Amino acid sequence: MPGRVKHLWVQWFGIQRLGMQRLIPRFGKPANVQPHPEQPWRRWSMQRLARVAIALVLTLGAIGFSGCSLDTFKVESAQVPRLIIAAGTDPKSFNYALNQSFPNVFSFIYDGLVGQNPITSEIYPALAESWDVSDDNLQITFTLKDDLQWSDGEPLTAEDVVFSFNEVYLNPEIPVPIRDAFRIGQAGTFPQVEQVGDRQIQFTITEPFAPFLEYVGGTPILPAHALSAAVETKDEDGQPLFLSTWGTDTDPRRVIGNGPYRMVSYSPSQRLVFERNPYYWQTDDQGQPQPYIEQFIWQIVESPDTSLIQFRSGGVDMLDISPQTFMLLKREEERGNFTIYEGGPDSSTFFVCFNLNQASRQDGTRVVDPIKAAWFNDVQFRQAIAHGINRPKMLNNVFLGLGETLNSPIPVASPFYLSPEEGLPVYDYDPERSRQLLQEAGFTYNAEDQLLDGSGNRVRFRMITNTGGRIATVIGPQIGEDLAAIGIQVDFQALEFNTMLERLRNTLDWDSYIGGITGALEPHGASTIWSLDGSLHTFNRQPQPGQEPLVDQTFSDWERAIADLFVQGGRELDLERRKEIYGQAQVIIQENLPFIYLINPYGLGAVRNTIEGVDYSAIPNWRSLWNINELRLLDTSEIVAQERS
C-alpha cells in the first residue's frame, strides 16, 4: 500500500520534550486492540489491574475538567472536514534542510523520489515513477513522474532534484544535519548528481551503497524557484541567506512544498493549520485525488494532561498514549467511539551514557576529571552499572509493563536485529554480580558500604537529563537508588533542554546522562552515532567544525571496530551478509557498553472511529499519520452503517 515518506535518519529522542509522552505500558490483551504479531501480550492479575485502574482514576480525577474550554482547541468554519491532532510543542523550523527536531511539519508538506512503508519496509515510487540501477551498482537513474507541480502550481522538474542535492544538501556552506547519512564508504564520499534527460536524474557513487534508496531516494525535494536566490545570496557575514530562510516567523503560505498538504496559518503556542494541496501527485485506484481530508490541524498542547482532556472531550482526533492514561482510555474505548492501536516495540533507544573522552583542552585541563575518566573507561565498571540498574522494576513501575527491556541500538522490528537467543549479550539485574565486577576491577567498599576506587576516592558522579517528563521525575531518581544499593552516589540533575544540548555537543562538560535516540529499521542512519567523527558520537565526541580542537584524543579498538562494521554494512549488498555484519557490531556494542540500554516502549495510540484508513505503525514520526493521504473522515451515518454490518 502506498504511503507517506517518513524520515529515516537518526533523531534525538529521550532528550526531546515529547519523548517520554510516547512510552507505553503492557497489560493483558484488551479487546479491540490491534496486536503486534511478533509480541503476544502478557496477562496481569485482576487484582493488579484493579489497583492500577483505581490509581489512575484518582490521579486523573485530580486533574479535573474545570477551566478547560473546548473552544480554545477548535478553529473557525466547523463545516470544513478536518483532522485535529495534539502536538506537545511548536514547530522549530519551516526549513527542512536545517531542521533537527521532532515533531516537525515536513512529512506532511514534502515527498522524496521514493517512499517507504514503515510497516512492511517496502520502497515505493513517490515523485519518481521508476529508477534504474547500473550493473556495477554505481549509478542510479530516477525518472520523475510527468506533470509534477509544487504547492504553488509551479512545475516540479529534474532541475529541482539537482538543486536540492548539489546546492543545499551537499553544499558545505549549509550545515545540513542529515548530510552524514549520504556519506558512502570509509572515505565518506558523497553522490554526484546530474540531470541526464528531461525527467531523468543520475546519481553516481564511488562504491555500492545498500541503503541508497532509503536515505538518498527518500530525502525531500526542495523548490529551486523559491529557494535558489537565498542559497546564492550572502548576508553581511558572508553566510548564505538560506540559513535564515523559512523560519517559523515566515508566513506559512510562502513555504512551498510538494506533499499532500500545504501550510496556511500558524499561531504560536496555539495551532498550525494545513490545507489539502490541490497540486498533489497522488491519486487512488479510481483516479480520485488524494488526500481526502480537506484540512489538517496541529493543535499545540504542551501539557499531556490537557491533551488527554481534549481527546476525551472530542477536541482532538488522535492521541499517543502514555502508561498513565492507557487504563482510563481503555475503559472508555467503546463509549468514547475510538480504537486503541498497538504496533509493538518502536524504534527508539533509551539509555544511560558515560563520557569516555580522555582528551585535554587547549589550556591543558582534561575534558573529564581524570579520576572519573578512569572509572568510566573501565569496561567492568560499565558492565557493573548495567547489572546494577533494575530494568524490570523500571518497566513495571514506569512503563506499566508495555515495553521490553532493551539490549540493542537496532530496533527489534528491523531485519538486522540480533536477538539474545542469537548471541546478543544481555545484562540482567544482578547487584551481587555488579559488586563482584567492581571488586575484580580494583574497587573496594568502606565500612559505610560506599564504593571506593583503588586510590580511595569515593565513586560519585553527575547524571543529567532534560527537565520535564518521566525521565527527570521518576527514572533518574530510580537509577540513583539502584546505584546507591551498590555503593555509588549519583548526583542527578535535570537541565533545561538547550542547556543539556550545549553540554553534550559543545562544552562536553558532563559525566553521564540519560537520553535516547530514535532511528529507522535500516541501520545505516546510525553511522553518525558510531563513526568516530559522527555528530552523535557523544560518548567520545570529537570537536565539530568551528569548535576548539582537543589535544591527545584517543579512540579504543572497539570504537574503531564498530565504526568499520557500519561502513562495511553500508557497502554490502547481500542481505544475509549485512545481517552478519550488523550482528557483529551489536555484540561489540553490548560487550563494551558505550550506551547502557534501558527500555524499548511499545507504540500505542488512540484514534477516533470517525477516521477510516488508519494503518498504525510503532515507528515514531506520527505513527497514526504516516499514510495521511489515505485517511478519510466518516460522518455519523457511515459509522452506524458500519456497526450494523
XYZ file of C-alpha atoms in Angstrom:
645
model
C 0.000 0.000 0.000
C 1.474 3.337 -0.941
C 2.008 5.691 1.943
C 3.858 8.706 3.140
C 7.592 9.293 3.052
C 8.937 9.184 6.576
C 12.219 10.457 7.929
C 14.748 7.630 8.008
C 17.658 9.171 9.837
C 18.529 9.332 13.467
C 16.872 11.944 15.676
C 17.208 12.826 19.378
C 14.517 11.017 21.353
C 14.969 10.668 25.087
C 16.028 14.279 25.468
C 13.086 15.602 23.499
C 10.250 17.179 25.403
C 7.830 14.827 23.683
C 9.916 11.708 24.051
C 8.537 10.346 27.288
C 4.932 11.091 26.387
C 5.013 8.221 23.906
C 6.234 5.474 26.249
C 3.604 2.797 26.622
C 2.534 0.108 29.193
C 1.990 -3.610 28.724
C -1.101 -5.326 30.068
C -3.156 -8.415 29.333
C -4.536 -8.060 25.828
C -7.524 -5.682 25.845
C -10.396 -6.142 23.425
C -10.250 -4.419 20.037
C -6.514 -3.670 20.289
C -4.692 -4.426 17.080
C -1.952 -6.861 18.252
C 1.621 -6.873 17.073
C 2.105 -10.371 15.558
C 5.590 -10.818 16.995
C 4.786 -9.641 20.525
C 1.954 -11.540 22.349
C 0.524 -9.689 25.306
C 1.289 -10.848 28.841
C -1.567 -11.070 31.329
C -1.769 -9.275 34.641
C -3.832 -10.443 37.602
C -7.217 -8.819 38.011
C -6.135 -7.508 41.422
C -3.129 -5.738 39.891
C -5.219 -4.290 37.063
C -7.741 -3.056 39.591
C -5.036 -1.346 41.671
C -3.641 0.428 38.590
C -7.099 1.452 37.406
C -8.003 2.915 40.809
C -4.708 4.819 40.978
C -5.235 6.231 37.502
C -8.810 7.261 38.189
C -7.714 9.058 41.361
C -4.800 10.761 39.578
C -6.770 11.843 36.551
C -9.742 12.811 38.636
C -7.494 15.265 40.427
C -6.719 16.929 37.107
C -10.340 17.855 36.625
C -12.044 19.456 33.683
C -12.647 22.903 35.116
C -11.227 25.865 33.281
C -10.656 23.904 30.062
C -12.790 25.331 27.293
C -13.083 23.207 24.174
C -13.443 26.399 22.163
C -9.745 27.046 22.770
C -8.935 23.982 20.738
C -11.249 24.493 17.779
C -10.841 26.656 14.721
C -13.301 28.583 12.660
C -15.677 27.290 9.948
C -16.542 23.943 11.526
C -18.163 22.831 8.258
C -14.742 22.118 6.715
C -13.778 18.408 7.024
C -10.726 18.412 9.247
C -8.422 16.202 11.254
C -7.083 17.562 14.553
C -4.072 16.171 16.404
C -2.320 17.368 19.541
C 1.390 18.179 19.397
C 3.313 18.940 22.572
C 5.414 21.713 21.108
C 5.595 24.357 18.413
C 7.486 23.558 15.212
C 11.103 24.688 15.417
C 11.609 25.460 11.710
C 9.857 25.518 8.345
C 13.198 24.900 6.584
C 13.601 21.166 6.131
C 17.337 21.273 5.377
C 18.108 22.944 8.722
C 15.678 21.012 10.904
C 16.924 18.998 13.888
C 13.712 18.495 15.847
C 10.657 16.310 16.184
C 7.762 16.805 15.820
C 8.033 18.723 12.577
C 5.893 19.645 9.589
C 7.946 18.097 6.824
C 6.356 14.665 6.438
C 3.109 16.486 5.613
C 4.431 19.032 3.116
C 7.248 17.181 1.307
C 7.876 13.986 -0.632
C 11.094 12.432 -1.881
C 11.808 10.483 -5.026
C 10.677 7.317 -3.232
C 8.853 6.498 -0.020
C 8.959 3.629 2.441
C 6.124 1.858 4.206
C 7.174 1.729 7.895
C 5.153 -1.451 8.471
C 6.341 -3.576 5.529
C 9.608 -1.682 4.781
C 8.504 -1.682 1.132
C 10.065 1.008 -1.071
C 7.516 2.558 -3.406
C 7.662 5.264 -6.111
C 6.816 8.782 -4.951
C 7.959 11.754 -7.087
C 9.893 9.282 -9.236
C 7.871 6.882 -11.343
C 10.817 4.488 -11.687
C 14.547 4.039 -11.132
C 17.286 2.015 -12.809
C 20.493 0.714 -11.228
C 23.583 0.053 -13.348
C 25.159 -3.409 -13.422
C 28.050 -2.243 -11.219
C 25.594 -0.622 -8.737
C 27.397 2.724 -9.061
C 24.772 4.666 -10.996
C 21.122 5.092 -10.044
C 18.915 6.932 -12.515
C 15.488 8.198 -11.455
C 12.718 9.162 -13.857
C 10.251 11.686 -12.451
C 6.522 11.356 -12.845
C 5.129 13.523 -15.611
C 3.490 16.891 -14.869
C 4.513 17.186 -11.231
C 3.735 20.505 -9.540
C 4.712 22.400 -6.429
C 2.074 23.507 -3.949
C 2.013 26.942 -5.622
C 1.270 25.377 -9.022
C 4.771 25.802 -10.463
C 6.247 22.799 -12.341
C 8.433 20.388 -10.340
C 11.299 19.292 -12.585
C 14.613 17.483 -12.659
C 16.273 20.833 -12.003
C 14.650 20.876 -8.566
C 16.185 17.493 -7.715
C 19.666 18.593 -8.790
C 19.249 21.859 -6.881
C 18.136 20.066 -3.716
C 21.238 17.906 -3.566
C 24.005 19.952 -5.177
C 23.024 23.390 -3.898
C 21.532 22.520 -0.499
C 22.141 19.071 0.988
C 25.725 18.734 -0.284
C 26.597 22.426 -0.002
C 29.466 22.789 2.537
C 28.263 26.308 3.389
C 24.962 24.942 4.692
C 25.098 22.816 7.894
C 22.595 20.141 6.880
C 22.053 17.683 9.777
C 21.170 14.749 7.503
C 24.290 15.088 5.348
C 26.089 12.322 7.279
C 23.500 9.833 6.004
C 24.726 10.488 2.433
C 28.370 9.622 3.176
C 29.477 6.478 1.391
C 32.280 4.098 2.352
C 35.356 4.581 4.506
C 36.296 7.766 2.646
C 32.858 9.262 3.277
C 32.323 10.410 -0.305
C 29.058 11.961 -1.453
C 26.974 11.112 -4.536
C 27.463 13.123 -7.706
C 24.116 14.350 -9.020
C 23.328 15.464 -12.572
C 20.379 15.811 -14.904
C 20.596 13.411 -17.852
C 17.208 13.952 -19.515
C 14.020 15.981 -19.339
C 12.817 13.935 -16.382
C 15.912 11.894 -15.539
C 18.412 12.478 -12.720
C 21.501 10.326 -12.312
C 23.297 9.701 -9.023
C 26.854 8.377 -9.297
C 28.515 6.835 -6.240
C 32.065 5.615 -5.628
C 31.136 2.173 -4.292
C 27.962 0.113 -3.806
C 25.695 1.581 -1.145
C 22.951 -0.769 0.060
C 20.591 1.779 1.714
C 20.775 4.291 -1.140
C 17.034 4.291 -1.832
C 16.054 4.696 1.831
C 18.397 7.580 2.568
C 19.076 9.416 -0.665
C 15.913 8.477 -2.530
C 13.713 9.206 0.463
C 15.029 12.720 1.120
C 12.509 15.505 0.351
C 12.964 17.522 -2.827
C 13.084 21.320 -2.349
C 11.820 24.065 -4.709
C 14.596 25.753 -6.668
C 12.334 28.586 -7.824
C 11.594 29.556 -4.213
C 14.994 28.946 -2.586
C 17.817 29.328 -5.136
C 18.166 33.086 -4.577
C 18.529 32.532 -0.817
C 21.286 29.964 -1.432
C 23.197 32.199 -3.847
C 22.883 35.472 -1.896
C 25.171 36.118 1.077
C 24.475 38.210 4.165
C 26.895 40.765 5.643
C 28.828 37.955 7.347
C 29.295 36.069 4.094
C 26.753 33.380 5.024
C 24.009 32.219 2.628
C 20.675 33.890 3.325
C 19.286 30.363 3.177
C 20.412 29.910 6.795
C 17.763 32.405 7.910
C 15.131 31.467 5.319
C 11.791 29.882 6.193
C 11.997 30.164 9.949
C 8.806 29.852 11.940
C 8.363 33.627 11.668
C 7.743 33.154 7.923
C 4.180 33.377 6.620
C 3.353 29.652 6.207
C 1.728 30.327 2.830
C 5.163 31.293 1.473
C 6.616 27.858 2.279
C 6.410 25.837 -0.923
C 6.161 22.046 -0.771
C 5.170 19.011 -2.802
C 3.462 16.824 -0.184
C -0.202 16.086 0.484
C -0.737 19.292 2.479
C 0.431 22.884 2.481
C 0.523 25.255 5.449
C -1.901 28.168 5.581
C -1.609 29.698 9.060
C 0.402 29.472 12.253
C -0.435 30.898 15.668
C 2.493 30.210 18.042
C 1.550 28.177 21.119
C -1.910 27.627 19.601
C -2.153 25.851 16.268
C -0.742 25.250 12.812
C -3.300 24.807 10.030
C -2.701 22.772 6.862
C -4.959 22.516 3.848
C -5.111 19.896 1.137
C -2.508 20.521 -1.593
C -4.572 20.799 -4.806
C -1.493 20.011 -6.905
C -0.503 16.824 -5.102
C 0.532 13.992 -7.436
C -1.101 11.063 -5.598
C -4.420 9.508 -6.663
C -6.206 6.363 -5.536
C -7.003 3.292 -7.661
C -10.121 5.011 -9.004
C -8.155 8.088 -10.028
C -9.546 10.224 -7.206
C -7.086 12.867 -5.956
C -5.561 12.425 -2.517
C -5.507 13.361 0.304
C -9.204 13.049 1.058
C -9.335 15.220 4.186
C -9.581 18.915 3.371
C -7.917 20.361 6.444
C -5.392 19.117 8.976
C -4.711 20.947 12.251
C -1.678 20.601 14.505
C -3.082 21.771 17.855
C -0.259 22.823 20.189
C -0.988 21.373 23.629
C 2.137 21.341 25.782
C 0.624 19.504 28.735
C -0.052 15.774 28.222
C -2.822 16.071 30.822
C -4.520 18.726 28.723
C -4.069 16.607 25.574
C -5.833 13.754 27.335
C -8.698 16.014 28.405
C -9.099 17.315 24.875
C -9.129 13.828 23.393
C -11.722 12.619 25.897
C -13.934 15.650 25.242
C -13.708 15.361 21.453
C -11.400 18.263 20.663
C -8.558 16.066 19.361
C -8.874 13.111 16.965
C -5.635 11.189 17.649
C -3.512 10.721 20.744
C -0.290 8.863 21.501
C -0.945 7.076 24.791
C 1.246 7.128 27.874
C 1.285 4.384 30.515
C -0.572 6.652 32.920
C -3.529 7.142 30.539
C -3.845 3.698 28.979
C -6.159 2.087 31.545
C -8.514 5.056 31.699
C -8.837 5.267 27.919
C -9.217 1.509 27.586
C -12.244 1.654 29.889
C -13.732 4.423 27.706
C -12.910 2.951 24.294
C -16.409 1.790 23.326
C -18.280 4.643 24.945
C -15.857 7.200 23.533
C -16.089 5.783 19.995
C -12.365 5.340 19.444
C -9.952 2.452 18.919
C -6.633 1.784 20.626
C -3.949 0.533 18.231
C -0.798 -1.326 19.311
C 2.175 -1.542 16.979
C 4.739 -3.440 19.034
C 8.168 -2.093 20.075
C 9.027 1.232 18.489
C 12.395 2.241 17.045
C 13.578 4.320 19.989
C 16.620 3.568 22.106
C 16.670 4.761 25.692
C 19.921 4.625 27.660
C 22.494 5.777 30.196
C 25.731 7.044 28.660
C 29.130 7.856 30.249
C 31.581 10.449 28.957
C 34.565 8.364 27.767
C 36.565 11.309 26.410
C 40.164 11.236 27.745
C 41.441 14.241 25.766
C 42.651 17.587 27.097
C 41.610 21.098 26.170
C 43.980 23.689 24.738
C 44.687 25.042 28.244
C 45.792 21.594 29.424
C 42.716 20.749 31.526
C 41.118 17.383 30.918
C 37.651 17.181 29.355
C 36.644 14.728 32.099
C 38.117 14.643 35.595
C 40.920 12.049 35.216
C 39.750 10.184 38.325
C 36.258 9.779 36.882
C 37.603 9.125 33.380
C 39.469 6.105 34.752
C 36.221 4.716 36.186
C 34.135 5.405 33.103
C 36.673 3.865 30.704
C 36.842 0.614 32.668
C 34.532 -1.814 30.847
C 33.940 -3.796 34.049
C 32.692 -0.588 35.696
C 30.172 -0.055 32.862
C 29.113 -3.705 32.980
C 28.611 -3.400 36.742
C 26.367 -0.368 36.179
C 24.353 -2.359 33.605
C 23.797 -5.183 36.071
C 23.009 -2.677 38.835
C 20.090 -0.888 37.111
C 16.774 -2.590 37.875
C 15.234 -2.525 34.419
C 12.363 -4.934 35.266
C 11.307 -2.557 38.047
C 11.527 0.382 35.623
C 9.445 -1.496 33.049
C 6.738 -2.378 35.565
C 6.607 0.818 37.608
C 7.216 3.465 34.948
C 6.028 1.820 31.732
C 3.434 -0.374 33.470
C 4.666 -3.394 31.534
C 4.015 -2.247 27.963
C 7.519 -2.351 26.635
C 10.592 -4.540 26.610
C 13.960 -4.410 28.262
C 16.306 -3.008 25.624
C 19.615 -4.590 24.632
C 20.486 -3.269 21.176
C 20.699 0.006 19.234
C 18.902 -1.678 16.308
C 15.096 -1.891 16.646
C 13.519 -5.268 17.334
C 11.375 -4.854 14.200
C 14.458 -4.431 11.986
C 15.602 -7.423 9.903
C 19.110 -6.608 11.169
C 18.275 -7.011 14.861
C 20.290 -9.676 16.705
C 18.286 -11.348 19.457
C 19.686 -12.652 22.765
C 18.907 -16.158 21.504
C 21.215 -15.479 18.552
C 24.085 -14.349 20.768
C 23.345 -10.747 21.801
C 24.850 -10.132 25.285
C 22.348 -9.018 27.924
C 22.727 -7.664 31.464
C 20.080 -8.947 33.850
C 19.506 -7.108 37.093
C 22.046 -8.638 39.470
C 23.516 -6.296 42.124
C 25.707 -9.068 43.510
C 27.270 -9.516 40.079
C 27.772 -5.732 39.989
C 29.725 -5.830 43.233
C 31.800 -8.767 42.017
C 32.746 -6.961 38.788
C 33.673 -3.797 40.681
C 35.889 -5.665 43.108
C 37.553 -7.531 40.233
C 38.308 -4.110 38.722
C 40.083 -2.963 41.936
C 37.252 -1.117 43.679
C 36.589 -1.691 47.381
C 33.887 -0.920 49.950
C 34.374 1.031 53.167
C 32.614 0.451 56.481
C 29.624 2.516 55.304
C 29.297 0.292 52.194
C 30.423 3.155 49.954
C 32.334 2.243 46.807
C 35.963 3.447 46.641
C 38.427 3.224 43.758
C 41.955 1.855 44.127
C 43.205 5.239 45.364
C 40.484 5.568 47.997
C 38.311 8.043 46.086
C 34.567 7.811 46.695
C 32.761 6.823 43.492
C 30.403 9.738 42.904
C 29.412 11.399 39.622
C 26.808 13.613 37.981
C 23.995 12.315 35.805
C 22.000 14.798 33.736
C 18.865 14.754 31.621
C 16.378 17.342 30.386
C 13.651 18.837 32.543
C 10.100 17.610 32.232
C 8.705 14.167 31.548
C 9.180 10.967 33.470
C 12.948 10.784 32.919
C 13.509 13.662 35.298
C 10.771 12.821 37.787
C 10.879 9.022 38.018
C 13.578 7.228 36.024
C 16.550 9.333 37.105
C 15.797 9.001 40.803
C 15.240 5.251 40.404
C 18.646 4.825 38.766
C 20.139 6.833 41.629
C 18.553 4.455 44.146
C 19.667 1.375 42.196
C 23.278 2.516 42.054
C 23.246 3.607 45.704
C 22.490 -0.052 46.508
C 25.917 -0.965 45.080
C 27.696 1.854 46.881
C 27.695 4.556 44.164
C 26.413 8.093 44.723
C 24.730 9.686 41.700
C 24.088 13.433 41.747
C 21.079 13.617 39.432
C 20.307 16.919 37.720
C 17.558 17.860 35.272
C 18.602 20.672 32.918
C 16.695 22.875 30.521
C 16.679 21.274 27.083
C 19.046 23.654 25.295
C 21.403 23.754 28.285
C 21.747 19.997 28.138
C 22.400 20.065 24.390
C 25.066 22.712 24.937
C 26.910 20.419 27.336
C 26.620 17.327 25.170
C 27.546 18.973 21.884
C 29.746 21.954 22.723
C 31.272 22.267 26.199
C 31.450 18.474 26.791
C 31.006 19.277 30.482
C 29.177 16.160 31.679
C 29.883 12.853 33.431
C 26.867 10.804 32.398
C 23.402 11.405 31.002
C 20.078 9.694 30.421
C 18.835 10.152 26.895
C 17.868 8.370 23.769
C 17.931 8.259 20.002
C 15.226 7.320 17.533
C 16.229 5.821 14.220
C 14.944 3.687 11.388
C 14.765 -0.031 10.727
C 17.661 0.372 8.292
C 20.839 0.695 10.461
C 22.938 2.951 8.220
C 21.469 6.136 9.653
C 23.120 5.244 12.949
C 26.529 5.706 11.316
C 26.518 9.227 12.705
C 26.484 7.650 16.189
C 29.258 5.134 15.560
C 31.661 6.890 13.185
C 34.462 8.488 15.177
C 33.683 11.957 13.833
C 29.901 11.474 13.811
C 27.766 14.301 15.131
C 26.030 11.896 17.561
C 29.192 10.095 18.737
C 28.519 11.683 22.119
C 30.354 9.224 24.376
C 33.757 10.231 22.937
C 32.881 13.283 20.908
C 35.338 14.965 18.563
C 35.064 18.729 18.150
C 32.826 19.611 15.237
C 33.732 22.244 12.608
C 34.219 25.626 14.258
C 34.790 24.190 17.736
C 38.075 24.332 19.643
C 40.248 21.263 18.872
C 41.168 18.826 21.623
C 44.633 17.509 22.480
C 45.579 13.813 22.581
C 42.122 12.427 21.951
C 42.228 8.629 21.685
C 39.790 6.023 20.434
C 39.641 2.449 21.651
C 39.930 -0.559 19.366
C 36.294 -1.459 19.935
C 35.172 2.050 18.900
C 37.097 1.709 15.650
C 35.749 -1.801 15.090
C 32.129 -0.646 15.394
C 32.751 2.283 13.036
C 34.340 -0.048 10.465
C 31.471 -2.540 10.690
C 28.908 0.171 9.966
C 30.916 1.172 6.901
C 31.026 -2.460 5.770
C 27.304 -2.845 6.375
C 26.554 0.133 4.177
C 28.571 -1.171 1.214
C 27.447 -4.819 1.443
C 24.568 -5.635 -0.934
C 23.921 -9.222 0.175
C 21.186 -9.164 2.814
C 22.404 -12.153 4.807
C 25.959 -10.840 4.884
C 24.663 -7.437 6.035
C 22.829 -9.168 8.881
C 26.075 -10.831 9.942
C 27.971 -7.540 9.862
C 25.418 -5.647 11.928
C 25.163 -8.653 14.253
C 28.907 -8.394 14.941
C 28.512 -4.681 15.631
C 25.677 -5.280 18.112
C 27.767 -7.849 20.017
C 30.726 -5.446 20.328
C 28.415 -2.630 21.407
C 26.866 -4.753 24.133
C 30.198 -6.118 25.314
C 31.642 -2.616 25.723
C 28.503 -0.643 26.633
C 29.089 2.883 25.356
C 25.323 3.050 25.930
C 23.628 1.078 28.698
C 20.239 0.403 27.151
C 17.134 0.526 29.335
C 13.594 0.143 27.971
C 12.046 -0.149 24.496
C 8.461 1.197 24.706
C 5.535 -0.007 22.644
C 3.831 2.239 20.133
C 0.206 2.685 21.207
C -2.318 5.229 20.032
C -5.992 6.111 20.361
C -7.800 7.139 17.172
C -11.418 8.152 16.746
C -13.605 5.785 14.763
C -14.618 8.729 12.591
C -11.241 8.274 10.868
C -11.008 5.492 8.280
C -7.863 4.053 6.715
C -5.537 4.155 9.737
C -2.540 1.885 9.171
C -0.855 2.160 12.549
C 2.905 1.837 12.882
C 5.039 1.616 16.008
C 7.818 3.535 14.275
C 7.855 7.113 15.649
C 7.193 10.086 13.394
C 3.416 10.493 13.554
C 2.618 6.807 13.910
C -1.071 7.168 13.021
C -0.409 9.636 10.215
C 2.305 8.128 8.023
C -0.391 7.353 5.386
C -2.295 10.596 5.917
C -3.133 10.856 2.211
C -5.310 7.723 2.567
C -7.256 8.747 5.672
C -10.957 9.583 5.392
C -13.401 11.235 7.760
C -16.674 9.359 8.199
C -19.933 11.006 9.183
C -22.204 9.558 11.850
C -24.448 7.709 9.398
C -21.454 5.902 7.895
C -20.282 4.784 11.351
C -23.751 3.460 12.239
C -23.925 1.585 8.929
C -20.514 0.015 9.556
C -21.538 -1.111 13.059
C -24.754 -2.693 11.753
C -22.881 -4.557 9.030
